[in-house]
């Protein structure tokens, strides 16, 4: 559901709540305070507030006495058309509250088609997580065909692959044809939110899609890189001067993917900057090339999972302290263990 559609649905809910209040007045209950609240904050916000209130409202009890709980906010928001506006938990609260007063609501089922996992994991395991995440997103939101996904996302010749690689990735997760374009026009965060609410069956998809939801981490990394460039004299009087090696080692996408894969704890000593420095250290860690950049004769493609590991500043410096003897992570770990003996 797009933002525009969401707003239209909120407007419809607002109008329906006002109509319910008018009907209530016509049968003997005038919800004056409720009308004032709606006029001030809007029907959607008031519905949210009432749902999260620990007790039933006076109006709810009055409508129960009049045998018209169908006019309650809980009953209105549980109408099929308004359910997308609320979380599964909120809908369950409304259903339970009505049920306790003898007003039954049909089962609240998922609006998404059931997943039908294929169990075939060869193709799924054959691609890096960030590529699988892009396949999922482009299929759900932009409605690309399997052949288009193979070509545009996986970089394959779709006339030869025939879309089988992307199809098998999606089918492993249980996403068949009824998921194609199901979230057309939606933003990534909304897709993740919906899948999260649906429960553990979507955990794998949520984990992958979160790899694309990295705005905060990207901003943090770019800020870190800029600070390092200034510190090392790579930015003088506003003119950016890049050194090939540094730029390559600190490519922000490679660093982001390495952090997403390996986490923010130092691979050698376990140090975590946020645990020690609080907010100042959030999302910070240095990233180390397992194979020294100085050994590269030409540009090569970096695999963030296999070629990069997170190291704290101390361990990173110790690894590189002697230019003719760069330590492996295992060698550094052995040094640390000996010092603890």
Tab-separated table of C-alpha atoms in Angstrom:
chain	number	residue	atom	x	y	z
A	1	UNK	CA	0.000	0.000	0.000
A	2	UNK	CA	1.433	3.372	-1.050
A	3	UNK	CA	1.517	6.396	1.258
A	4	UNK	CA	-1.282	7.964	-0.768
A	5	UNK	CA	-3.462	4.855	-0.443
A	6	UNK	CA	-2.676	4.671	3.265
A	7	UNK	CA	-3.785	8.266	3.756
A	8	UNK	CA	-6.984	7.686	1.780
A	9	UNK	CA	-7.787	4.705	3.988
A	10	UNK	CA	-7.135	6.748	7.134
A	11	UNK	CA	-9.506	9.423	5.817
A	12	UNK	CA	-12.173	6.768	5.180
A	13	UNK	CA	-11.732	5.408	8.712
A	14	UNK	CA	-12.103	8.940	10.102
A	15	UNK	CA	-15.396	9.424	8.247
A	16	UNK	CA	-16.749	6.021	9.276
A	17	UNK	CA	-15.974	6.672	12.940
A	18	UNK	CA	-17.841	9.983	12.724
A	19	UNK	CA	-20.803	8.183	11.132
A	20	UNK	CA	-20.738	5.556	13.901
A	21	UNK	CA	-20.809	8.358	16.491
A	22	UNK	CA	-23.808	9.960	14.770
A	23	UNK	CA	-25.666	6.645	14.791
A	24	UNK	CA	-24.845	6.186	18.479
A	25	UNK	CA	-26.347	9.602	19.214
A	26	UNK	CA	-29.511	8.679	17.356
A	27	UNK	CA	-30.065	5.665	19.655
A	28	UNK	CA	-29.481	7.495	22.915
A	29	UNK	CA	-25.734	7.821	23.473
A	30	UNK	CA	-23.982	11.065	22.563
A	31	UNK	CA	-20.167	10.500	22.522
A	32	UNK	CA	-19.277	14.176	23.032
A	33	UNK	CA	-15.731	13.611	24.279
A	34	UNK	CA	-15.022	11.101	21.495
A	35	UNK	CA	-16.177	13.608	18.860
A	36	UNK	CA	-13.924	16.280	20.347
A	37	UNK	CA	-10.939	13.942	20.301
A	38	UNK	CA	-11.544	12.980	16.674
A	39	UNK	CA	-11.938	16.615	15.639
A	40	UNK	CA	-8.622	17.456	17.307
A	41	UNK	CA	-6.424	14.465	16.442
A	42	UNK	CA	-8.198	12.537	13.697
A	43	UNK	CA	-9.891	9.149	13.703
A	44	UNK	CA	-6.803	7.031	13.000
A	45	UNK	CA	-4.773	8.409	15.915
A	46	UNK	CA	-7.708	8.115	18.308
A	47	UNK	CA	-8.362	4.521	17.223
A	48	UNK	CA	-4.699	3.701	17.977
A	49	UNK	CA	-4.922	5.356	21.389
A	50	UNK	CA	-8.116	3.547	22.357
A	51	UNK	CA	-6.693	0.184	21.302
A	52	UNK	CA	-3.597	0.677	23.446
A	53	UNK	CA	-5.584	1.870	26.444
A	54	UNK	CA	-5.418	-0.771	29.218
A	55	UNK	CA	-9.146	-0.473	29.939
A	56	UNK	CA	-12.300	-0.156	27.886
A	57	UNK	CA	-13.678	3.332	27.400
A	58	UNK	CA	-16.918	4.599	28.897
A	59	UNK	CA	-18.312	4.812	25.380
A	60	UNK	CA	-17.534	1.159	24.723
A	61	UNK	CA	-19.483	0.124	27.831
A	62	UNK	CA	-22.404	2.405	26.910
A	63	UNK	CA	-22.611	0.819	23.453
A	64	UNK	CA	-22.525	-2.626	25.052
A	65	UNK	CA	-25.484	-1.686	27.250
A	66	UNK	CA	-27.328	-0.555	24.110
A	67	UNK	CA	-26.393	-3.834	22.375
A	68	UNK	CA	-24.602	-1.864	19.622
A	69	UNK	CA	-20.943	-2.789	19.917
A	70	UNK	CA	-20.891	-2.764	16.124
A	71	UNK	CA	-20.602	1.030	16.511
A	72	UNK	CA	-17.520	0.824	18.734
A	73	UNK	CA	-14.117	1.930	17.486
A	74	UNK	CA	-12.881	-1.652	17.940
A	75	UNK	CA	-15.564	-3.054	15.648
A	76	UNK	CA	-15.038	-0.352	13.014
A	77	UNK	CA	-11.275	-0.812	12.752
A	78	UNK	CA	-11.760	-4.579	12.459
A	79	UNK	CA	-13.690	-4.148	9.237
A	80	UNK	CA	-11.812	-5.888	6.421
A	81	UNK	CA	-10.972	-2.670	4.583
A	82	UNK	CA	-9.323	-1.017	7.610
A	83	UNK	CA	-7.221	-3.936	8.840
A	84	UNK	CA	-4.147	-2.948	6.778
A	85	UNK	CA	-3.884	0.211	8.913
A	86	UNK	CA	-3.231	-1.737	12.104
A	87	UNK	CA	-0.761	-4.318	13.314
A	88	UNK	CA	-1.786	-7.907	13.893
A	89	UNK	CA	-1.334	-7.324	17.629
A	90	UNK	CA	-3.667	-4.304	17.571
A	91	UNK	CA	-6.302	-6.246	15.666
A	92	UNK	CA	-6.072	-9.092	18.188
A	93	UNK	CA	-6.538	-6.640	21.076
A	94	UNK	CA	-9.685	-5.270	19.451
A	95	UNK	CA	-11.027	-8.756	18.727
A	96	UNK	CA	-10.335	-9.977	22.272
A	97	UNK	CA	-11.944	-6.921	23.846
A	98	UNK	CA	-15.104	-7.363	21.803
A	99	UNK	CA	-15.151	-11.101	22.500
A	100	UNK	CA	-15.047	-10.514	26.250
A	101	UNK	CA	-18.325	-8.610	25.888
A	102	UNK	CA	-19.922	-11.289	23.735
A	103	UNK	CA	-19.375	-9.656	20.347
A	104	UNK	CA	-17.672	-12.172	18.069
A	105	UNK	CA	-15.465	-11.253	15.105
A	106	UNK	CA	-14.436	-13.661	12.358
A	107	UNK	CA	-10.854	-14.899	12.463
A	108	UNK	CA	-8.225	-12.319	11.578
A	109	UNK	CA	-6.309	-14.005	8.799
A	110	UNK	CA	-3.213	-12.781	7.021
A	111	UNK	CA	-3.735	-10.602	3.978
A	112	UNK	CA	-0.740	-12.272	2.341
A	113	UNK	CA	-0.900	-15.470	0.291
A	114	UNK	CA	0.404	-18.552	2.114
A	115	UNK	CA	4.083	-19.324	1.613
A	116	UNK	CA	4.867	-22.541	-0.258
A	117	UNK	CA	8.591	-23.264	0.244
A	118	UNK	CA	10.108	-25.583	-2.348
A	119	UNK	CA	12.827	-27.015	-0.113
A	120	UNK	CA	15.302	-26.653	-2.998
A	121	UNK	CA	18.195	-24.675	-1.537
A	122	UNK	CA	21.040	-25.152	-4.026
A	123	UNK	CA	20.392	-21.931	-5.963
A	124	UNK	CA	19.458	-20.129	-2.747
A	125	UNK	CA	22.815	-20.944	-1.166
A	126	UNK	CA	24.659	-20.218	-4.393
A	127	UNK	CA	24.233	-16.444	-4.215
A	128	UNK	CA	25.356	-13.815	-1.721
A	129	UNK	CA	22.744	-12.484	0.656
A	130	UNK	CA	22.646	-8.962	-0.770
A	131	UNK	CA	21.834	-10.344	-4.251
A	132	UNK	CA	19.057	-12.533	-2.858
A	133	UNK	CA	17.703	-9.478	-1.033
A	134	UNK	CA	17.585	-7.518	-4.293
A	135	UNK	CA	15.812	-10.397	-6.051
A	136	UNK	CA	13.134	-10.432	-3.334
A	137	UNK	CA	12.632	-6.670	-3.368
A	138	UNK	CA	12.465	-6.323	-7.155
A	139	UNK	CA	9.985	-9.195	-7.376
A	140	UNK	CA	7.691	-8.006	-4.581
A	141	UNK	CA	7.763	-4.266	-5.234
A	142	UNK	CA	8.625	-3.741	-8.889
A	143	UNK	CA	7.128	-6.960	-10.218
A	144	UNK	CA	10.110	-8.004	-12.348
A	145	UNK	CA	9.817	-11.368	-14.066
A	146	UNK	CA	12.191	-14.208	-13.225
A	147	UNK	CA	14.065	-13.658	-16.488
A	148	UNK	CA	14.417	-9.937	-15.772
A	149	UNK	CA	15.692	-10.706	-12.264
A	150	UNK	CA	18.290	-13.110	-13.618
A	151	UNK	CA	19.586	-10.455	-16.004
A	152	UNK	CA	19.292	-7.224	-13.994
A	153	UNK	CA	20.065	-8.486	-10.500
A	154	UNK	CA	22.090	-11.678	-10.883
A	155	UNK	CA	23.903	-10.513	-14.025
A	156	UNK	CA	23.015	-13.602	-16.068
A	157	UNK	CA	22.077	-14.010	-19.707
A	158	UNK	CA	18.336	-14.432	-19.345
A	159	UNK	CA	18.057	-16.192	-22.717
A	160	UNK	CA	20.238	-18.950	-21.268
A	161	UNK	CA	19.242	-18.912	-17.610
A	162	UNK	CA	15.545	-18.552	-18.502
A	163	UNK	CA	14.863	-17.086	-15.069
A	164	UNK	CA	15.449	-20.353	-13.262
A	165	UNK	CA	18.000	-18.971	-10.782
A	166	UNK	CA	15.757	-16.192	-9.476
A	167	UNK	CA	12.714	-18.425	-9.572
A	168	UNK	CA	14.393	-21.022	-7.387
A	169	UNK	CA	15.593	-18.389	-4.898
A	170	UNK	CA	12.036	-17.097	-4.531
A	171	UNK	CA	10.474	-20.551	-4.493
A	172	UNK	CA	12.838	-21.662	-1.722
A	173	UNK	CA	11.346	-18.842	0.389
A	174	UNK	CA	7.840	-19.899	-0.645
A	175	UNK	CA	7.089	-16.919	-2.883
A	176	UNK	CA	5.190	-18.107	-5.923
A	177	UNK	CA	3.425	-16.125	-8.652
A	178	UNK	CA	0.889	-14.574	-6.256
A	179	UNK	CA	3.724	-12.581	-4.636
A	180	UNK	CA	4.843	-10.918	-7.873
A	181	UNK	CA	4.293	-7.162	-7.474
A	182	UNK	CA	2.203	-7.683	-4.334
A	183	UNK	CA	3.815	-4.618	-2.712
A	184	UNK	CA	3.837	-2.428	-5.817
A	185	UNK	CA	4.510	1.172	-4.829
A	186	UNK	CA	5.519	0.309	-1.256
A	187	UNK	CA	8.724	1.475	0.410
A	188	UNK	CA	11.202	-1.062	1.755
A	189	UNK	CA	10.611	-0.276	5.432
A	190	UNK	CA	6.889	-0.974	5.036
A	191	UNK	CA	7.532	-4.357	3.393
A	192	UNK	CA	9.875	-5.306	6.231
A	193	UNK	CA	7.304	-4.158	8.793
A	194	UNK	CA	4.512	-6.226	7.232
A	195	UNK	CA	6.666	-9.346	6.978
A	196	UNK	CA	7.820	-8.898	10.571
A	197	UNK	CA	4.235	-8.754	11.794
A	198	UNK	CA	3.410	-11.939	9.853
A	199	UNK	CA	5.726	-13.958	12.074
A	200	UNK	CA	8.546	-16.464	11.896
A	201	UNK	CA	7.619	-17.876	8.481
A	202	UNK	CA	8.955	-14.632	7.022
A	203	UNK	CA	12.074	-14.393	9.225
A	204	UNK	CA	14.446	-15.362	6.411
A	205	UNK	CA	12.979	-12.763	4.054
A	206	UNK	CA	13.066	-10.086	6.767
A	207	UNK	CA	16.729	-10.831	7.483
A	208	UNK	CA	17.625	-10.480	3.822
A	209	UNK	CA	15.551	-7.356	3.158
A	210	UNK	CA	17.152	-5.634	6.139
A	211	UNK	CA	20.455	-5.831	4.249
A	212	UNK	CA	18.973	-3.263	1.858
A	213	UNK	CA	17.646	-1.100	4.691
A	214	UNK	CA	20.995	0.436	5.571
A	215	UNK	CA	20.500	4.196	5.383
A	216	UNK	CA	21.677	4.836	8.948
A	217	UNK	CA	24.640	2.501	8.610
A	218	UNK	CA	25.606	4.031	5.244
A	219	UNK	CA	25.530	7.542	6.713
A	220	UNK	CA	27.632	6.441	9.684
A	221	UNK	CA	30.196	4.718	7.473
A	222	UNK	CA	30.491	7.675	5.092
A	223	UNK	CA	30.989	9.978	8.071
A	224	UNK	CA	33.708	7.667	9.423
A	225	UNK	CA	35.458	7.613	6.063
A	226	UNK	CA	35.407	11.385	5.794
A	227	UNK	CA	36.878	11.703	9.294
A	228	UNK	CA	39.685	9.302	8.364
A	229	UNK	CA	40.457	11.207	5.161
A	230	UNK	CA	40.723	14.483	7.050
A	231	UNK	CA	42.911	12.899	9.736
A	232	UNK	CA	45.289	11.426	7.149
A	233	UNK	CA	45.554	14.607	5.080
A	234	UNK	CA	43.596	13.323	2.114
A	235	UNK	CA	41.371	16.413	2.151
A	236	UNK	CA	43.161	19.730	2.019
A	237	UNK	CA	41.409	23.104	1.827
A	238	UNK	CA	38.251	21.563	0.466
A	239	UNK	CA	39.936	19.667	-2.389
A	240	UNK	CA	39.464	15.900	-2.198
A	241	UNK	CA	42.608	13.888	-2.991
A	242	UNK	CA	42.048	10.145	-3.136
A	243	UNK	CA	44.765	7.538	-2.925
A	244	UNK	CA	43.844	4.422	-4.879
A	245	UNK	CA	44.747	1.969	-2.141
A	246	UNK	CA	42.864	3.788	0.631
A	247	UNK	CA	39.836	4.348	-1.528
A	248	UNK	CA	39.727	0.719	-2.523
A	249	UNK	CA	40.230	-0.592	0.989
A	250	UNK	CA	37.556	1.652	2.400
A	251	UNK	CA	34.892	1.372	-0.267
A	252	UNK	CA	31.722	2.150	1.682
A	253	UNK	CA	29.587	-0.596	0.098
A	254	UNK	CA	32.232	-3.244	0.813
A	255	UNK	CA	32.558	-2.048	4.403
A	256	UNK	CA	28.772	-1.980	4.854
A	257	UNK	CA	28.346	-5.526	3.547
A	258	UNK	CA	31.245	-6.782	5.665
A	259	UNK	CA	29.710	-5.264	8.791
A	260	UNK	CA	26.285	-6.673	7.951
A	261	UNK	CA	27.818	-10.126	7.499
A	262	UNK	CA	30.362	-10.218	10.332
A	263	UNK	CA	28.968	-7.759	12.871
A	264	UNK	CA	30.648	-5.001	14.862
A	265	UNK	CA	32.813	-7.015	17.272
A	266	UNK	CA	36.570	-7.196	16.661
A	267	UNK	CA	37.433	-10.582	15.144
A	268	UNK	CA	40.621	-10.775	17.181
A	269	UNK	CA	39.787	-9.498	20.677
A	270	UNK	CA	35.988	-9.124	20.657
A	271	UNK	CA	36.054	-5.375	21.412
A	272	UNK	CA	32.797	-3.510	20.658
A	273	UNK	CA	32.948	0.285	20.371
A	274	UNK	CA	29.314	0.928	21.315
A	275	UNK	CA	29.620	-1.132	24.509
A	276	UNK	CA	32.572	0.998	25.630
A	277	UNK	CA	31.803	4.436	24.159
A	278	UNK	CA	28.010	4.363	24.023
A	279	UNK	CA	26.295	6.365	21.274
A	280	UNK	CA	29.653	7.781	20.128
A	281	UNK	CA	30.801	4.279	19.202
A	282	UNK	CA	27.576	3.059	17.582
A	283	UNK	CA	28.046	1.207	14.262
A	284	UNK	CA	31.820	1.812	14.280
A	285	UNK	CA	34.498	-0.763	13.536
A	286	UNK	CA	37.482	-0.773	11.204
A	287	UNK	CA	37.501	-3.243	8.326
A	288	UNK	CA	40.619	-5.245	7.478
A	289	UNK	CA	41.649	-6.782	4.166
A	290	UNK	CA	42.685	-10.380	4.798
A	291	UNK	CA	44.959	-10.139	1.761
A	292	UNK	CA	47.053	-6.914	1.936
A	293	UNK	CA	46.212	-4.345	-0.727
A	294	UNK	CA	49.893	-3.952	-1.490
A	295	UNK	CA	49.894	-7.442	-2.991
A	296	UNK	CA	47.296	-6.537	-5.622
A	297	UNK	CA	48.772	-5.923	-9.059
A	298	UNK	CA	45.490	-4.642	-10.434
A	299	UNK	CA	41.936	-3.938	-9.359
A	300	UNK	CA	40.050	-7.030	-8.241
A	301	UNK	CA	36.491	-7.693	-7.138
A	302	UNK	CA	36.197	-7.834	-3.361
A	303	UNK	CA	33.985	-10.375	-1.623
A	304	UNK	CA	32.989	-8.662	1.679
A	305	UNK	CA	32.219	-12.002	3.326
A	306	UNK	CA	35.503	-13.748	2.473
A	307	UNK	CA	37.986	-10.900	1.968
A	308	UNK	CA	37.115	-8.489	4.795
A	309	UNK	CA	36.880	-8.830	8.583
A	310	UNK	CA	36.097	-6.283	11.335
A	311	UNK	CA	38.967	-5.287	13.624
A	312	UNK	CA	39.179	-2.717	16.393
A	313	UNK	CA	41.665	0.114	15.876
A	314	UNK	CA	44.271	-1.454	18.197
A	315	UNK	CA	44.206	-4.880	16.567
A	316	UNK	CA	44.156	-3.364	13.086
A	317	UNK	CA	47.276	-1.318	13.858
A	318	UNK	CA	49.072	-4.354	15.303
A	319	UNK	CA	48.259	-6.402	12.191
A	320	UNK	CA	49.835	-3.731	9.957
A	321	UNK	CA	52.567	-2.465	12.284
A	322	UNK	CA	55.411	-3.992	10.248
A	323	UNK	CA	54.969	-3.428	6.542
A	324	UNK	CA	57.011	-6.504	5.620
A	325	UNK	CA	55.199	-8.735	8.128
A	326	UNK	CA	51.425	-8.284	8.066
A	327	UNK	CA	49.907	-10.654	10.602
A	328	UNK	CA	47.042	-13.008	9.887
A	329	UNK	CA	44.053	-12.848	12.231
A	330	UNK	CA	45.035	-16.223	13.685
A	331	UNK	CA	48.570	-15.026	14.383
A	332	UNK	CA	47.216	-11.984	16.186
A	333	UNK	CA	44.854	-14.159	18.223
A	334	UNK	CA	47.784	-16.331	19.280
A	335	UNK	CA	49.638	-13.246	20.510
A	336	UNK	CA	46.603	-12.183	22.541
A	337	UNK	CA	46.220	-15.638	24.064
A	338	UNK	CA	49.886	-15.761	25.067
A	339	UNK	CA	49.576	-12.380	26.792
A	340	UNK	CA	46.682	-13.714	28.875
A	341	UNK	CA	48.635	-16.760	30.083
